[in-house]
Coordinates of N, CA and C in Angstrom, one line a residue:
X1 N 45.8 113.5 -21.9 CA 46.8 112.6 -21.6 C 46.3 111.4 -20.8
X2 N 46.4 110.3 -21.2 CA 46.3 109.3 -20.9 C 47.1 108.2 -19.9
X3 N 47.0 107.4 -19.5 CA 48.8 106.6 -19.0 C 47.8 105.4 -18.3
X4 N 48.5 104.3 -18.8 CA 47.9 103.0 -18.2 C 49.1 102.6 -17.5
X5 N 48.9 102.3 -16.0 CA 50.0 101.8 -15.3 C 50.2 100.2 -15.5
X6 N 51.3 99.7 -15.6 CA 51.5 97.7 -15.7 C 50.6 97.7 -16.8
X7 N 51.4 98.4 -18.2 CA 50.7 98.1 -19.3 C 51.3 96.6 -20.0
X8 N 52.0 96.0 -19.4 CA 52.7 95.1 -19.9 C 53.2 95.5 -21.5
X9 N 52.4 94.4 -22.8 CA 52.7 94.8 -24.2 C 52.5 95.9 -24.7
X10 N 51.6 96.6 -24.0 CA 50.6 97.7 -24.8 C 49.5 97.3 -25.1
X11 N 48.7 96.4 -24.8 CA 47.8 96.4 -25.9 C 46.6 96.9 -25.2
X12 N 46.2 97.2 -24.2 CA 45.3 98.6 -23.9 C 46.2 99.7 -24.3
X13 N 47.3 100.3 -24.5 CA 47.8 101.5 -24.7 C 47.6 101.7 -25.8
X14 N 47.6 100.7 -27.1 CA 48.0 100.7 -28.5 C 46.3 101.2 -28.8
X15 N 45.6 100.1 -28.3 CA 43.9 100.4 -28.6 C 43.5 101.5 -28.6
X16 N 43.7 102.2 -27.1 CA 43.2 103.4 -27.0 C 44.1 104.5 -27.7
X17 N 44.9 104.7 -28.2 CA 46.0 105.0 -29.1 C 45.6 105.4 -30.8
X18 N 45.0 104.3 -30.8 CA 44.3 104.1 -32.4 C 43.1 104.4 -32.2
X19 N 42.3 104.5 -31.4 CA 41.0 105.2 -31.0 C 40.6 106.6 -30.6
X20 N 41.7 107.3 -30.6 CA 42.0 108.4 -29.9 C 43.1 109.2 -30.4
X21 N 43.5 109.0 -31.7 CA 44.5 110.3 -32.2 C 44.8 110.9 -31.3
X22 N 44.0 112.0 -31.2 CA 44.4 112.7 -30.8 C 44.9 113.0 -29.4
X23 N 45.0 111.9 -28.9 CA 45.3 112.0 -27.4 C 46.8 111.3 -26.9
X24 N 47.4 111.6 -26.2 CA 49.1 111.1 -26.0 C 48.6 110.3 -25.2
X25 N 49.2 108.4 -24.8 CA 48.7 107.5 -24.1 C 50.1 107.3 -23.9
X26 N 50.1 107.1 -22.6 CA 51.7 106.3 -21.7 C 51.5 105.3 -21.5
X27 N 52.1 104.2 -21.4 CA 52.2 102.9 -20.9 C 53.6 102.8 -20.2
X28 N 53.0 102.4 -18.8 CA 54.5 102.4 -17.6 C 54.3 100.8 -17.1
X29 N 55.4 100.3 -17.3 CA 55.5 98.7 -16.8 C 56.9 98.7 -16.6
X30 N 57.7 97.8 -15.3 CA 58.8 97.3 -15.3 C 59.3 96.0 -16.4
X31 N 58.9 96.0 -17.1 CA 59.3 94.7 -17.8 C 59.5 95.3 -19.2
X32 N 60.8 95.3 -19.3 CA 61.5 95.4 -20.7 C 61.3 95.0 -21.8
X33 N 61.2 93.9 -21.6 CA 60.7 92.7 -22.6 C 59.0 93.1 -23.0
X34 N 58.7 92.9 -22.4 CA 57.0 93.7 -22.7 C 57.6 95.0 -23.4
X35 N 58.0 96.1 -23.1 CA 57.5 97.1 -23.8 C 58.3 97.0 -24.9
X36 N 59.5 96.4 -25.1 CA 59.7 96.4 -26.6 C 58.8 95.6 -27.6
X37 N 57.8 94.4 -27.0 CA 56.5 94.3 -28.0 C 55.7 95.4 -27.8
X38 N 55.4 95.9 -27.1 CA 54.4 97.0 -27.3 C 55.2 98.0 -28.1
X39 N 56.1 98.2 -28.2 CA 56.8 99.7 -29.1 C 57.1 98.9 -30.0
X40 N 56.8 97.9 -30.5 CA 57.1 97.3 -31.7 C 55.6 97.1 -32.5
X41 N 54.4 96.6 -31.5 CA 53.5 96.3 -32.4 C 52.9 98.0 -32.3
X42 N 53.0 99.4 -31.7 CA 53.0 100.5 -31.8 C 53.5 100.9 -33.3
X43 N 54.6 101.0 -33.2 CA 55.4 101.0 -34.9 C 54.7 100.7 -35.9
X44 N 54.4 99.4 -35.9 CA 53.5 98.4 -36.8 C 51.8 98.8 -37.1
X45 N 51.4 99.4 -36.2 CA 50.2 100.2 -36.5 C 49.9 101.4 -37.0
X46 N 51.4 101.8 -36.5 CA 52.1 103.6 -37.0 C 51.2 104.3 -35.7
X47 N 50.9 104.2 -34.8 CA 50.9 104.9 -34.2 C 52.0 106.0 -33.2
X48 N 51.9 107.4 -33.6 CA 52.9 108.2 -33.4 C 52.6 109.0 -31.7
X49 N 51.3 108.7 -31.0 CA 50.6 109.2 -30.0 C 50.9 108.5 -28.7
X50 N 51.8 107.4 -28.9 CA 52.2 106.7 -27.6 C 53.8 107.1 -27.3
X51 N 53.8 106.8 -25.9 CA 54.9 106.3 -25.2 C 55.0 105.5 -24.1
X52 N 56.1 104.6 -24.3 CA 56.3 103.5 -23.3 C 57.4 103.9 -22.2
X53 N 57.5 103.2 -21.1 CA 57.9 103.9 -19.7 C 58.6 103.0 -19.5
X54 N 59.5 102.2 -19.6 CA 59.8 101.3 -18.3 C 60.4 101.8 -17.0
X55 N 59.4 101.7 -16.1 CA 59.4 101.8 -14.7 C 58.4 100.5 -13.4
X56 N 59.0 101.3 -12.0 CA 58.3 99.9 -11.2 C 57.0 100.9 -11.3
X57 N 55.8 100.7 -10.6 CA 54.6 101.5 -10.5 C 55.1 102.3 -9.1
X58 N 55.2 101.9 -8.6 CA 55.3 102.8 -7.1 C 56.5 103.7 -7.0
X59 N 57.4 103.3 -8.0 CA 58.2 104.7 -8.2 C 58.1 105.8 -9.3
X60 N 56.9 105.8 -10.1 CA 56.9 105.9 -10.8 C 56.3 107.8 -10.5
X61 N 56.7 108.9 -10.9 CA 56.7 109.8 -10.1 C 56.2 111.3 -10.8
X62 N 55.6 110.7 -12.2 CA 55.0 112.3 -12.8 C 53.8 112.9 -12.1
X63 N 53.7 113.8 -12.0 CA 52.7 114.5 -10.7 C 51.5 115.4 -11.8
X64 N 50.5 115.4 -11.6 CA 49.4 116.0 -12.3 C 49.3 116.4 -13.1
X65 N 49.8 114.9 -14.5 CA 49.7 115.0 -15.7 C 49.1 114.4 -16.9
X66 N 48.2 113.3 -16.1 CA 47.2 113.0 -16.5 C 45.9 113.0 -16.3
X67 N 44.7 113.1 -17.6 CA 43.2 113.3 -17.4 C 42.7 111.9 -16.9
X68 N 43.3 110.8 -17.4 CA 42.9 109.5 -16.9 C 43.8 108.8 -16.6
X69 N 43.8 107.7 -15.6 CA 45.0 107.1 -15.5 C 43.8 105.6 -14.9
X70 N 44.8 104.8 -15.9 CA 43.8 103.1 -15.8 C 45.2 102.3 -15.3
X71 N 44.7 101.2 -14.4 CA 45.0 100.4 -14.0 C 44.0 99.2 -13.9
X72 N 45.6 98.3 -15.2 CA 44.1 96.7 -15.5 C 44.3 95.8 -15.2
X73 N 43.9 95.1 -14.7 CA 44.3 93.8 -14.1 C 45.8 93.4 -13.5
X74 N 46.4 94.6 -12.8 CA 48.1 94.4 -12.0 C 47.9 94.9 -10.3
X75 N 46.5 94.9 -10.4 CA 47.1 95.4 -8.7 C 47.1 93.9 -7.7
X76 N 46.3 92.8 -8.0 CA 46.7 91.4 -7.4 C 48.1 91.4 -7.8
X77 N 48.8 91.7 -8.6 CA 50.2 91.2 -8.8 C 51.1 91.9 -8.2
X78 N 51.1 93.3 -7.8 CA 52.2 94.1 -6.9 C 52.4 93.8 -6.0
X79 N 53.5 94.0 -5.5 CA 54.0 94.2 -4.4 C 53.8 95.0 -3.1
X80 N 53.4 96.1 -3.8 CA 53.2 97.2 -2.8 C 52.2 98.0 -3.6
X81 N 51.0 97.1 -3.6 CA 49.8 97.9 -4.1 C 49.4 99.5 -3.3
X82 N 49.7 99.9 -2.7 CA 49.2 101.0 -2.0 C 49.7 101.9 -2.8
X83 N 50.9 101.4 -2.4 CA 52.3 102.7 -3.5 C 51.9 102.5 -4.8
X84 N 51.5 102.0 -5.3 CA 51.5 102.2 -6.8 C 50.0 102.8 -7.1
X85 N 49.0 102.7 -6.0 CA 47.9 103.3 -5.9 C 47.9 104.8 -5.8
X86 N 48.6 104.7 -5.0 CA 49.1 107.0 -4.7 C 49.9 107.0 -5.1
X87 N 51.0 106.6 -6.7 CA 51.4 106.6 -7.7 C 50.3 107.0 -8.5
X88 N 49.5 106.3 -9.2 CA 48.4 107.0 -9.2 C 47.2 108.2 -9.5
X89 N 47.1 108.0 -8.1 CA 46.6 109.1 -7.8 C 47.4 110.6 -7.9
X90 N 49.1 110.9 -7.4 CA 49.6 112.0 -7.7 C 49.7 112.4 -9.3
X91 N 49.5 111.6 -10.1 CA 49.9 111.6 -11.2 C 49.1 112.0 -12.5
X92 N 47.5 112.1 -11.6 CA 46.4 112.6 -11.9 C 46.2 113.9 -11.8
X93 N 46.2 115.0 -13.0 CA 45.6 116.0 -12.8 C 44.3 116.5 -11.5
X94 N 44.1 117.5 -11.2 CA 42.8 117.6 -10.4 C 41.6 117.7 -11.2
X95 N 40.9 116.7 -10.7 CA 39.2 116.4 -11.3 C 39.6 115.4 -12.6
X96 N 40.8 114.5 -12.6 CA 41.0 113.6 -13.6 C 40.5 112.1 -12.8
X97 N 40.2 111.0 -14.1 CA 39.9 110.1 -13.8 C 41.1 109.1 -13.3
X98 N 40.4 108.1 -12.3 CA 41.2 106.4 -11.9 C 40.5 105.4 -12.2
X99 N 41.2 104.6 -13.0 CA 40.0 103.6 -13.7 C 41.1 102.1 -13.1
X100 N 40.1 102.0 -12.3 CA 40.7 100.4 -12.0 C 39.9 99.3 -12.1
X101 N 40.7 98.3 -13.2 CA 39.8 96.8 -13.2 C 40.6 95.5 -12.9
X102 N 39.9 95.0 -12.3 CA 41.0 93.9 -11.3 C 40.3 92.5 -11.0
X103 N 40.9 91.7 -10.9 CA 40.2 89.9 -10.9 C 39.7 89.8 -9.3
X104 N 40.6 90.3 -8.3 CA 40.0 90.3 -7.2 C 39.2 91.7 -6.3

């Protein structure tokens, strides 16, 4: 299980999605409008291994249920980057990955 937090469209969810059958990828973003292009261009690829979230990050509250969890370029943009950091982190299996890439 996978889950990219502030996936916006999807399009790291969709990639790894299509690169990874076999694996279930989440994408959690607050913005509506985003995830209906990502579940739209999802559709359009036929990918059947995603699901999209809309949520804020810092409330976001599944607890040790993923192997990886990426965060790409949204922590300059939060609000309350900590929270959405140990968002996170709880949401990580034990001995699962945190993959963060960020402009600053």
């Amino acid at each position: 299980h996978i889950l990219d937090m502030g996936c916006g469209a999807g399009i790291a969810v969709n990639t790894v999605a299509a690169a990874l059958p076999e694996a279930t990828v989440h994408g959690v973003d607050p913005d509506g409008v985003a995830l209906a292009v990502a579940r739209h261009d999802a559709a359009e690829a036929g990918l059947s291994n995603v699901e999209f979230i809309e949520a804020k990050g810092e409330l976001f509250d599944r607890q040790s249920s993923y192997d990886l969890a990426m965060c790409l370029d949204i922590v300059h943009d939060c609000p309350f980057p900590d929270k959405v950091l140990a968002s996170l982190r709880r949401a990580l299996k034990p001995g699962g990955t945190l993959l963060i890439k960020d402009i600053k």
